Amino acid sequence: MGRRRHTHWVELITAESEASRFVRHRRIIRFPQLTMPLIAAYTPGNWRVTHTDEIVQRVRFDRPFSLVGITANTAAAPHAYGLARRYRGLGIPVVIGGPHATLMPEEVGEHADAVVVGEGELVWPRLLKDFEQGRLARVYNSETLPDLKSMPPPRWDLIKGRVYGKGVAIATRGCPFDCDYCSIPAMYKRRMRYRPVGEVVDEVRRMPGKALVLWDDNISANRRYSKELFEAIAPLGRWWTSQATLDAAFDDEFLHLAAKSGCKALFIGLESVSQASLNGANKKHNDVSRYREAVRRLHWHGIAIQAGTVFGFDNDDRSIFRDTVDHFREIAIDSATIGILVPFPNTALFRRLDAEGRILTRDWSKYDGKKHVVFEPARMTPEELLMGTEWAAREFYSLGSIAERMRRSKTGLWWNVLRNAGYHLALRNFGRIGRDPAAAAEGRLSTCPA
């Protein structure tokens, strides 16, 4: 049989804000995003599918696309609107989906021919059929959450220019917690779903490369399921990473089976070393007094920790930056994603801050959590929050800090050192090095070594 003739051409774009492109393009390890390769797998065979990932590719406007689909988070939304404007000016209809479209569908609808609200797998084939029949609707709302059974593998061939590899998949979707700053509850309604383990194994067996990223929001949410999954993928010899919550570090069987199946690192949202800050953000399930033991247990099993870290909670004062860096160095956190609290629109945090008159801007491009503060902090100025975050990142990834943490961790040194060096070199691209607000308030200027 010959190849099926393409009657339409859809271009899928993973949009990134300017700040995100600047930061992530300079990192040595850049994990690929899964959304568009997965949506491509749901595209009927009569459609030609191409994909542009803006971290590693440039958007093209000189091709005769039938339709353009864009996924964007909040910080990338204004950029996505600009892309849509150019394509629509060329007579090419545009569909926008993703986190921001789910949070702000009416606004997004002003910039697109159609909006996808929620998860796109179930509505995407229907949207394309409507387009073919000339009756594209304005909004496609995924009212039924996909159960994840019989999910096709993502189009790994559409992942380009990624140093870490193309091996991305999901086993579960959702998170049972309801942290007030998080957009996941709004996206997935706090309802956990699980793929049949056998289907995940078959997919992992076929994917290219050795490295695997499980893009699960919380791989440890149902540990009975995750343990079964780990036992099933162990014979495949993959090296993998995913996201989990702190309590998983106290389940020895979970850690043993994860390590045996090839887990090299887990992203865990520690968020803060202030228990008061955690409690105020509805993240009481994190216990700061258990951080040291959690890290020790992870390291004992040969698993590194990537600590999600956020500054700007209402209980954070000027001392939070130094306290965080000191504590993370002392307990040998392997690496950390360090950012500024972002009140994403229509989250509980945004509504509260907005009601208090503390939202400083609705310029979504500044909701990047890296280079801008978009709200009035409770116990410091916006400038102090920004400078303190810059300083903490540089201090944590200073050469002295890397050497100290790696000496204590001793976990996966060859790639752990490389990853830390990548962060260190990437931070050198920033013009500002920040300052420690607590030291500045005491009359001591404290900046970080480059």
Tab-separated table of C-alpha atoms in Angstrom:
chain	number	residue	atom	x	y	z
A	1	MET	CA	0.000	0.000	0.000
A	2	GLY	CA	1.222	3.501	-0.789
A	3	ARG	CA	1.487	6.341	1.666
A	4	ARG	CA	-1.761	8.110	2.450
A	5	ARG	CA	-2.031	11.395	0.605
A	6	HIS	CA	-1.988	14.477	2.831
A	7	THR	CA	-4.912	16.785	2.140
A	8	HIS	CA	-4.106	19.345	4.863
A	9	TRP	CA	-1.033	20.632	6.706
A	10	VAL	CA	-1.079	21.573	10.391
A	11	GLU	CA	1.851	23.327	12.029
A	12	LEU	CA	2.088	22.785	15.805
A	13	ILE	CA	4.054	25.361	17.820
A	14	THR	CA	5.323	25.024	21.375
A	15	ALA	CA	5.478	28.737	22.150
A	16	GLU	CA	7.993	30.126	24.639
A	17	SER	CA	8.305	33.611	26.086
A	18	GLU	CA	11.420	35.647	25.354
A	19	ALA	CA	12.655	35.191	28.932
A	20	SER	CA	12.130	31.434	28.768
A	21	ARG	CA	13.953	31.174	25.454
A	22	PHE	CA	16.860	33.162	26.853
A	23	VAL	CA	17.149	31.028	29.992
A	24	ARG	CA	16.440	27.549	28.680
A	25	HIS	CA	18.341	27.810	25.398
A	26	ARG	CA	21.545	28.280	27.390
A	27	ARG	CA	21.157	25.195	29.553
A	28	ILE	CA	23.103	22.062	28.771
A	29	ILE	CA	20.160	19.763	29.574
A	30	ARG	CA	16.852	20.869	28.073
A	31	PHE	CA	13.994	18.451	28.600
A	32	PRO	CA	11.614	18.275	25.625
A	33	GLN	CA	7.984	19.234	26.058
A	34	LEU	CA	5.402	16.516	25.463
A	35	THR	CA	2.199	18.387	24.578
A	36	MET	CA	2.577	18.864	20.842
A	37	PRO	CA	4.286	15.517	20.046
A	38	LEU	CA	1.352	13.872	21.829
A	39	ILE	CA	-1.277	15.994	20.054
A	40	ALA	CA	0.430	15.090	16.772
A	41	ALA	CA	-0.177	11.432	17.561
A	42	TYR	CA	-3.920	12.139	17.657
A	43	THR	CA	-3.870	13.831	14.241
A	44	PRO	CA	-5.615	11.882	11.428
A	45	GLY	CA	-3.386	10.410	8.722
A	46	ASN	CA	-4.649	12.693	5.974
A	47	TRP	CA	-2.990	15.611	7.744
A	48	ARG	CA	0.686	16.485	7.372
A	49	VAL	CA	2.062	17.468	10.780
A	50	THR	CA	5.111	19.604	11.552
A	51	HIS	CA	6.244	20.950	14.903
A	52	THR	CA	8.288	23.967	15.968
A	53	ASP	CA	9.725	24.001	19.494
A	54	GLU	CA	10.815	27.583	20.053
A	55	ILE	CA	13.564	26.631	22.496
A	56	VAL	CA	15.541	25.079	19.641
A	57	GLN	CA	13.811	26.215	16.433
A	58	ARG	CA	12.581	29.345	14.687
A	59	VAL	CA	8.959	29.826	13.690
A	60	ARG	CA	8.332	29.806	9.930
A	61	PHE	CA	5.884	32.095	8.164
A	62	ASP	CA	6.799	31.145	4.583
A	63	ARG	CA	4.988	27.797	4.376
A	64	PRO	CA	1.464	27.094	3.129
A	65	PHE	CA	0.016	25.715	6.363
A	66	SER	CA	-3.690	24.918	6.353
A	67	LEU	CA	-3.916	25.463	10.112
A	68	VAL	CA	-1.612	26.472	12.967
A	69	GLY	CA	-1.995	25.142	16.522
A	70	ILE	CA	-0.185	26.886	19.383
A	71	THR	CA	0.248	25.789	22.998
A	72	ALA	CA	1.354	28.439	25.477
A	73	ASN	CA	1.727	28.966	29.192
A	74	THR	CA	0.851	32.312	30.758
A	75	ALA	CA	4.248	33.953	30.231
A	76	ALA	CA	4.238	32.934	26.564
A	77	ALA	CA	0.663	34.111	25.921
A	78	PRO	CA	1.443	37.615	24.547
A	79	HIS	CA	4.085	36.100	22.265
A	80	ALA	CA	1.579	33.471	21.120
A	81	TYR	CA	-0.907	36.251	20.356
A	82	GLY	CA	1.726	37.909	18.174
A	83	LEU	CA	2.374	34.683	16.291
A	84	ALA	CA	-1.356	34.200	15.800
A	85	ARG	CA	-1.727	37.736	14.486
A	86	ARG	CA	0.951	37.149	11.831
A	87	TYR	CA	-0.463	33.821	10.686
A	88	ARG	CA	-4.018	35.138	10.574
A	89	GLY	CA	-2.725	38.095	8.565
A	90	LEU	CA	-1.517	35.544	6.021
A	91	GLY	CA	-4.969	33.974	5.918
A	92	ILE	CA	-4.024	30.945	8.021
A	93	PRO	CA	-6.468	30.070	10.840
A	94	VAL	CA	-4.982	29.633	14.326
A	95	VAL	CA	-5.986	27.435	17.261
A	96	ILE	CA	-4.550	28.179	20.736
A	97	GLY	CA	-4.608	25.782	23.674
A	98	GLY	CA	-2.520	24.954	26.701
A	99	PRO	CA	-2.414	26.199	30.301
A	100	HIS	CA	-3.191	29.858	29.640
A	101	ALA	CA	-6.066	29.074	27.282
A	102	THR	CA	-7.560	26.870	29.985
A	103	LEU	CA	-7.199	29.599	32.612
A	104	MET	CA	-8.261	32.535	30.398
A	105	PRO	CA	-10.323	31.197	27.458
A	106	GLU	CA	-12.249	34.404	26.763
A	107	GLU	CA	-9.092	36.480	26.459
A	108	VAL	CA	-7.363	33.887	24.302
A	109	GLY	CA	-10.432	33.731	22.071
A	110	GLU	CA	-9.838	37.359	21.094
A	111	HIS	CA	-6.592	36.334	19.410
A	112	ALA	CA	-7.440	32.986	17.784
A	113	ASP	CA	-9.971	31.410	15.475
A	114	ALA	CA	-10.535	28.625	18.002
A	115	VAL	CA	-9.593	27.919	21.611
A	116	VAL	CA	-9.022	24.517	23.217
A	117	VAL	CA	-9.889	24.537	26.915
A	118	GLY	CA	-8.458	21.730	29.028
A	119	GLU	CA	-6.832	18.583	27.693
A	120	GLY	CA	-6.772	18.391	23.934
A	121	GLU	CA	-6.594	14.701	23.076
A	122	LEU	CA	-10.336	14.070	22.867
A	123	VAL	CA	-11.302	17.289	21.082
A	124	TRP	CA	-8.401	17.572	18.626
A	125	PRO	CA	-9.645	15.025	16.023
A	126	ARG	CA	-13.124	16.593	16.172
A	127	LEU	CA	-11.637	20.079	15.735
A	128	LEU	CA	-9.732	18.977	12.637
A	129	LYS	CA	-12.836	17.344	11.170
A	130	ASP	CA	-14.812	20.536	11.788
A	131	PHE	CA	-12.067	22.501	10.039
A	132	GLU	CA	-12.196	20.187	7.027
A	133	GLN	CA	-15.956	20.734	6.814
A	134	GLY	CA	-15.650	24.508	7.133
A	135	ARG	CA	-17.391	24.762	10.513
A	136	LEU	CA	-14.600	25.419	12.997
A	137	ALA	CA	-16.128	26.303	16.368
A	138	ARG	CA	-14.869	29.148	18.533
A	139	VAL	CA	-14.305	27.017	21.646
A	140	TYR	CA	-13.543	23.340	22.151
A	141	ASN	CA	-14.006	22.476	25.795
A	142	SER	CA	-12.655	19.154	26.979
A	143	GLU	CA	-15.543	18.458	29.322
A	144	THR	CA	-14.606	14.782	29.713
A	145	LEU	CA	-11.148	14.090	31.125
A	146	PRO	CA	-9.270	11.479	29.057
A	147	ASP	CA	-8.881	8.189	30.932
A	148	LEU	CA	-5.406	7.703	29.333
A	149	LYS	CA	-6.194	4.149	28.138
A	150	SER	CA	-5.052	3.213	24.631
A	151	MET	CA	-3.056	6.437	24.384
A	152	PRO	CA	-0.834	6.447	21.293
A	153	PRO	CA	2.895	7.083	21.716
A	154	PRO	CA	3.956	10.692	21.115
A	155	ARG	CA	5.557	11.594	17.793
A	156	TRP	CA	9.161	11.370	18.955
A	157	ASP	CA	10.308	12.230	15.431
A	158	LEU	CA	8.925	15.744	15.941
A	159	ILE	CA	11.262	16.417	18.895
A	160	LYS	CA	14.278	18.269	17.530
A	161	GLY	CA	17.551	19.577	18.901
A	162	ARG	CA	17.240	18.216	22.432
A	163	VAL	CA	20.523	17.265	24.090
A	164	TYR	CA	18.865	15.062	26.686
A	165	GLY	CA	16.972	12.961	24.152
A	166	LYS	CA	13.528	12.264	22.800
A	167	GLY	CA	12.307	9.773	25.393
A	168	VAL	CA	9.304	11.530	26.907
A	169	ALA	CA	6.124	9.825	28.094
A	170	ILE	CA	3.479	9.968	30.801
A	171	ALA	CA	2.153	7.251	33.070
A	172	THR	CA	-0.232	9.343	35.192
A	173	ARG	CA	-1.846	12.736	35.023
A	174	GLY	CA	-2.922	15.098	37.791
A	175	CYS	CA	-2.070	15.753	41.422
A	176	PRO	CA	-4.311	15.250	44.486
A	177	PHE	CA	-3.011	18.340	46.308
A	178	ASP	CA	-4.405	21.874	46.050
A	179	CYS	CA	-1.518	24.298	46.593
A	180	ASP	CA	-2.956	27.780	46.155
A	181	TYR	CA	-0.331	28.981	43.653
A	182	CYS	CA	-0.496	25.939	41.368
A	183	SER	CA	-2.338	25.787	38.037
A	184	ILE	CA	-2.507	21.972	37.998
A	185	PRO	CA	-5.767	21.803	40.041
A	186	ALA	CA	-7.410	24.172	37.545
A	187	MET	CA	-6.154	22.107	34.615
A	188	TYR	CA	-6.943	18.609	35.879
A	189	LYS	CA	-9.606	19.147	38.569
A	190	ARG	CA	-7.503	17.233	41.156
A	191	ARG	CA	-8.541	13.983	39.530
A	192	MET	CA	-5.756	11.421	39.144
A	193	ARG	CA	-5.714	9.147	36.099
A	194	TYR	CA	-3.462	6.220	35.291
A	195	ARG	CA	-2.402	4.496	32.116
A	196	PRO	CA	-2.411	0.709	32.119
A	197	VAL	CA	1.102	-0.324	33.132
A	198	GLY	CA	1.440	-2.680	30.181
A	199	GLU	CA	0.761	0.153	27.748
A	200	VAL	CA	3.416	2.335	29.374
A	201	VAL	CA	5.931	-0.513	29.197
A	202	ASP	CA	5.218	-1.126	25.503
A	203	GLU	CA	5.707	2.570	24.778
A	204	VAL	CA	8.939	2.855	26.751
A	205	ARG	CA	10.285	-0.248	25.034
A	206	ARG	CA	9.821	1.386	21.629
A	207	MET	CA	11.029	4.908	22.382
A	208	PRO	CA	14.417	6.093	21.089
A	209	GLY	CA	17.507	6.507	23.266
A	210	LYS	CA	18.262	5.381	26.796
A	211	ALA	CA	17.028	8.402	28.775
A	212	LEU	CA	13.377	8.663	29.777
A	213	VAL	CA	11.442	11.623	31.191
A	214	LEU	CA	8.096	10.738	32.743
A	215	TRP	CA	6.217	14.040	32.460
A	216	ASP	CA	3.899	13.118	35.324
A	217	ASP	CA	2.751	15.851	37.679
A	218	ASN	CA	3.204	13.494	40.633
A	219	ILE	CA	4.509	9.986	39.918
A	220	SER	CA	4.210	9.160	43.630
A	221	ALA	CA	0.535	10.103	44.044
A	222	ASN	CA	-0.514	6.438	44.013
A	223	ARG	CA	2.465	4.457	45.201
A	224	ARG	CA	0.824	1.086	44.631
A	225	TYR	CA	0.574	1.997	40.938
A	226	SER	CA	4.063	3.500	40.750
A	227	LYS	CA	5.678	0.473	42.370
A	228	GLU	CA	4.001	-1.814	39.863
A	229	LEU	CA	5.202	0.476	37.074
A	230	PHE	CA	8.789	0.532	38.354
A	231	GLU	CA	8.941	-3.255	38.546
A	232	ALA	CA	7.599	-3.490	35.002
A	233	ILE	CA	10.060	-1.046	33.389
A	234	ALA	CA	13.131	-2.273	35.309
A	235	PRO	CA	14.093	-4.882	32.659
A	236	LEU	CA	14.152	-2.171	29.959
A	237	GLY	CA	17.379	-0.611	31.303
A	238	ARG	CA	16.282	3.028	31.075
A	239	TRP	CA	17.650	5.990	33.010
A	240	TRP	CA	14.680	8.067	34.030
A	241	THR	CA	13.500	11.103	35.977
A	242	SER	CA	10.091	12.404	37.031
A	243	GLN	CA	8.272	14.516	39.634
A	244	ALA	CA	7.236	13.356	43.089
A	245	THR	CA	6.218	14.732	46.471
A	246	LEU	CA	8.307	14.783	49.634
A	247	ASP	CA	6.458	11.919	51.320
A	248	ALA	CA	7.716	9.485	48.669
A	249	ALA	CA	11.218	9.831	50.141
A	250	PHE	CA	10.005	8.041	53.277
A	251	ASP	CA	8.738	4.982	51.428
A	252	ASP	CA	11.794	2.737	51.200
A	253	GLU	CA	10.107	0.264	48.876
A	254	PHE	CA	9.198	3.088	46.505
A	255	LEU	CA	12.785	4.353	46.460
A	256	HIS	CA	14.265	0.873	46.107
A	257	LEU	CA	12.061	-0.032	43.156
A	258	ALA	CA	12.533	3.401	41.557
A	259	ALA	CA	16.320	3.115	41.766
A	260	LYS	CA	16.292	-0.489	40.544
A	261	SER	CA	14.228	0.565	37.519
A	262	GLY	CA	16.703	3.295	36.566
A	263	CYS	CA	15.558	6.414	38.406
A	264	LYS	CA	18.472	8.856	38.558
A	265	ALA	CA	16.714	11.973	39.868
A	266	LEU	CA	13.367	13.206	41.136
A	267	PHE	CA	12.021	16.732	40.983
A	268	ILE	CA	10.425	17.447	44.363
A	269	GLY	CA	8.661	20.728	45.057
A	270	LEU	CA	10.181	21.670	48.386
A	271	GLU	CA	9.266	25.291	47.537
A	272	SER	CA	10.449	26.846	50.813
A	273	VAL	CA	12.550	26.288	53.935
A	274	SER	CA	9.960	28.294	55.886
A	275	GLN	CA	7.216	26.136	57.369
A	276	ALA	CA	5.053	29.216	57.854
A	277	SER	CA	5.329	29.976	54.128
A	278	LEU	CA	4.375	26.424	53.205
A	279	ASN	CA	1.408	26.439	55.549
A	280	GLY	CA	0.196	29.715	54.110
A	281	ALA	CA	0.310	28.315	50.581
A	282	ASN	CA	-1.793	25.264	51.520
A	283	LYS	CA	1.275	23.037	51.275
A	284	LYS	CA	1.277	21.772	54.848
A	285	HIS	CA	2.118	18.281	53.602
A	286	ASN	CA	5.708	19.497	53.238
A	287	ASP	CA	7.541	19.351	56.571
A	288	VAL	CA	10.763	21.354	56.560
A	289	SER	CA	12.092	19.396	59.552
A	290	ARG	CA	12.108	16.274	57.347
A	291	TYR	CA	14.060	17.745	54.411
A	292	ARG	CA	17.459	16.540	55.611
A	293	GLU	CA	16.286	12.974	56.173
A	294	ALA	CA	14.428	12.924	52.856
A	295	VAL	CA	17.562	13.944	50.974
A	296	ARG	CA	19.641	11.393	52.876
A	297	ARG	CA	17.225	8.626	51.933
A	298	LEU	CA	17.193	9.631	48.282
A	299	HIS	CA	20.975	9.712	48.153
A	300	TRP	CA	21.259	6.352	49.906
A	301	HIS	CA	19.313	4.859	46.994
A	302	GLY	CA	21.431	6.719	44.441
A	303	ILE	CA	18.686	9.171	43.478
A	304	ALA	CA	19.460	12.878	43.142
A	305	ILE	CA	16.959	15.563	44.117
A	306	GLN	CA	16.026	18.565	42.002
A	307	ALA	CA	14.342	20.903	44.478
A	308	GLY	CA	11.590	23.180	43.258
A	309	THR	CA	12.204	26.475	45.087
A	310	VAL	CA	9.986	29.573	45.193
A	311	PHE	CA	10.541	32.950	46.835
A	312	GLY	CA	7.869	35.529	47.605
A	313	PHE	CA	5.361	33.850	49.908
A	314	ASP	CA	3.729	36.215	52.386
A	315	ASN	CA	5.770	34.836	55.271
A	316	ASP	CA	9.068	35.271	53.402
A	317	ASP	CA	11.174	38.159	54.653
A	318	ARG	CA	14.630	39.333	53.566
A	319	SER	CA	16.334	36.462	55.385
A	320	ILE	CA	14.691	33.754	53.248
A	321	PHE	CA	17.329	33.844	50.503
A	322	ARG	CA	20.352	33.254	52.737
A	323	ASP	CA	18.422	30.738	54.851
A	324	THR	CA	17.493	28.745	51.757
A	325	VAL	CA	20.961	28.647	50.239
A	326	ASP	CA	22.585	27.746	53.553
A	327	HIS	CA	20.089	24.970	54.244
A	328	PHE	CA	20.273	23.536	50.728
A	329	ARG	CA	24.065	23.479	50.843
A	330	GLU	CA	24.081	21.879	54.265
A	331	ILE	CA	21.742	19.021	53.350
A	332	ALA	CA	23.348	18.539	49.905
A	333	ILE	CA	20.504	19.386	47.555
A	334	ASP	CA	21.820	18.237	44.177
A	335	SER	CA	20.199	20.931	42.072
A	336	ALA	CA	17.384	23.413	42.414
A	337	THR	CA	14.956	25.216	40.162
A	338	ILE	CA	14.902	28.661	41.756
A	339	GLY	CA	12.158	31.115	40.899
A	340	ILE	CA	9.822	33.887	42.004
A	341	LEU	CA	6.269	33.132	43.090
A	342	VAL	CA	3.868	33.574	40.168
A	343	PRO	CA	0.155	34.194	40.816
A	344	PHE	CA	-1.206	32.591	37.665
A	345	PRO	CA	-4.568	34.027	36.602
A	346	ASN	CA	-7.657	32.360	38.046
A	347	THR	CA	-5.698	30.502	40.713
A	348	ALA	CA	-6.614	30.968	44.373
A	349	LEU	CA	-3.404	32.949	44.878
A	350	PHE	CA	-4.191	35.382	42.060
A	351	ARG	CA	-7.733	35.975	43.278
A	352	ARG	CA	-6.529	36.699	46.801
A	353	LEU	CA	-3.750	39.068	45.770
A	354	ASP	CA	-6.038	40.796	43.295
A	355	ALA	CA	-8.683	41.329	45.991
A	356	GLU	CA	-5.973	42.830	48.217
A	357	GLY	CA	-4.873	45.204	45.454
A	358	ARG	CA	-1.416	43.619	45.245
A	359	ILE	CA	-1.310	42.571	41.586
A	360	LEU	CA	1.120	44.989	39.935
A	361	THR	CA	0.571	44.091	36.284
A	362	ARG	CA	-1.507	41.964	33.952
A	363	ASP	CA	1.247	41.926	31.345
A	364	TRP	CA	1.393	38.137	31.155
A	365	SER	CA	4.849	38.183	29.549
A	366	LYS	CA	6.185	39.156	32.961
A	367	TYR	CA	4.645	36.085	34.648
A	368	ASP	CA	7.831	34.098	34.019
A	369	GLY	CA	8.945	33.565	37.621
A	370	LYS	CA	12.525	34.434	36.660
A	371	LYS	CA	13.079	38.042	35.682
A	372	HIS	CA	9.994	39.881	36.943
A	373	VAL	CA	7.929	40.361	40.091
A	374	VAL	CA	4.241	40.872	39.268
A	375	PHE	CA	2.787	41.391	42.744
A	376	GLU	CA	3.538	43.372	45.895
A	377	PRO	CA	5.311	41.086	48.405
A	378	ALA	CA	4.224	41.272	52.044
A	379	ARG	CA	7.603	41.644	53.765
A	380	MET	CA	9.971	43.091	51.185
A	381	THR	CA	9.888	45.262	48.088
A	382	PRO	CA	9.479	43.819	44.577
A	383	GLU	CA	13.059	44.867	43.819
A	384	GLU	CA	14.353	43.051	46.897
A	385	LEU	CA	12.465	39.906	45.875
A	386	LEU	CA	13.925	40.020	42.377
A	387	MET	CA	17.464	40.783	43.504
A	388	GLY	CA	17.330	38.212	46.286
A	389	THR	CA	16.212	35.512	43.862
A	390	GLU	CA	19.005	36.422	41.434
A	391	TRP	CA	21.510	36.327	44.269
A	392	ALA	CA	20.266	32.994	45.652
A	393	ALA	CA	20.504	31.311	42.250
A	394	ARG	CA	24.068	32.488	41.721
A	395	GLU	CA	25.086	31.653	45.264
A	396	PHE	CA	23.594	28.162	45.071
A	397	TYR	CA	25.325	27.500	41.739
A	398	SER	CA	28.629	29.143	42.679
A	399	LEU	CA	31.655	26.914	42.204
A	400	GLY	CA	32.181	26.648	45.959
A	401	SER	CA	28.588	25.612	46.514
A	402	ILE	CA	28.707	23.034	43.710
A	403	ALA	CA	31.884	21.493	45.120
A	404	GLU	CA	30.458	21.363	48.658
A	405	ARG	CA	27.120	19.863	47.624
A	406	MET	CA	28.639	17.282	45.291
A	407	ARG	CA	31.128	16.207	47.960
A	408	ARG	CA	28.278	15.576	50.366
A	409	SER	CA	25.849	14.083	47.865
A	410	LYS	CA	28.173	11.694	45.984
A	411	THR	CA	25.179	10.831	43.783
A	412	GLY	CA	25.648	10.368	40.046
A	413	LEU	CA	28.672	12.611	40.146
A	414	TRP	CA	29.596	12.550	36.464
A	415	TRP	CA	26.223	13.854	35.297
A	416	ASN	CA	25.361	15.731	38.495
A	417	VAL	CA	28.485	17.878	38.241
A	418	LEU	CA	27.768	18.438	34.541
A	419	ARG	CA	24.220	19.561	35.284
A	420	ASN	CA	25.378	21.989	37.989
A	421	ALA	CA	28.082	23.334	35.694
A	422	GLY	CA	25.406	23.944	33.078
A	423	TYR	CA	23.380	26.047	35.496
A	424	HIS	CA	26.526	27.905	36.594
A	425	LEU	CA	27.461	28.767	33.010
A	426	ALA	CA	23.880	29.695	32.064
A	427	LEU	CA	23.649	32.156	34.963
A	428	ARG	CA	26.767	33.914	33.679
A	429	ASN	CA	24.679	35.128	30.741
A	430	PHE	CA	22.664	37.415	33.018
A	431	GLY	CA	23.863	40.963	33.433
A	432	ARG	CA	22.651	41.311	37.030
A	433	ILE	CA	24.040	39.128	39.788
A	434	GLY	CA	21.581	40.229	42.465
A	435	ARG	CA	22.250	40.911	46.106
A	436	ASP	CA	21.307	39.524	49.491
A	437	PRO	CA	18.575	41.890	50.798
A	438	ALA	CA	19.191	40.903	54.424
A	439	ALA	CA	22.866	41.843	54.177
A	440	ALA	CA	22.012	45.065	52.352
A	441	ALA	CA	19.524	46.004	55.078
A	442	GLU	CA	22.270	45.501	57.650
A	443	GLY	CA	24.602	47.762	55.696
A	444	ARG	CA	26.671	44.892	54.283
A	445	LEU	CA	26.590	44.595	50.496
A	446	SER	CA	26.572	40.888	49.676
A	447	THR	CA	26.893	39.843	46.072
A	448	CYS	CA	27.645	36.452	44.701
A	449	PRO	CA	30.842	35.308	42.989
A	450	ALA	CA	30.298	34.899	39.266
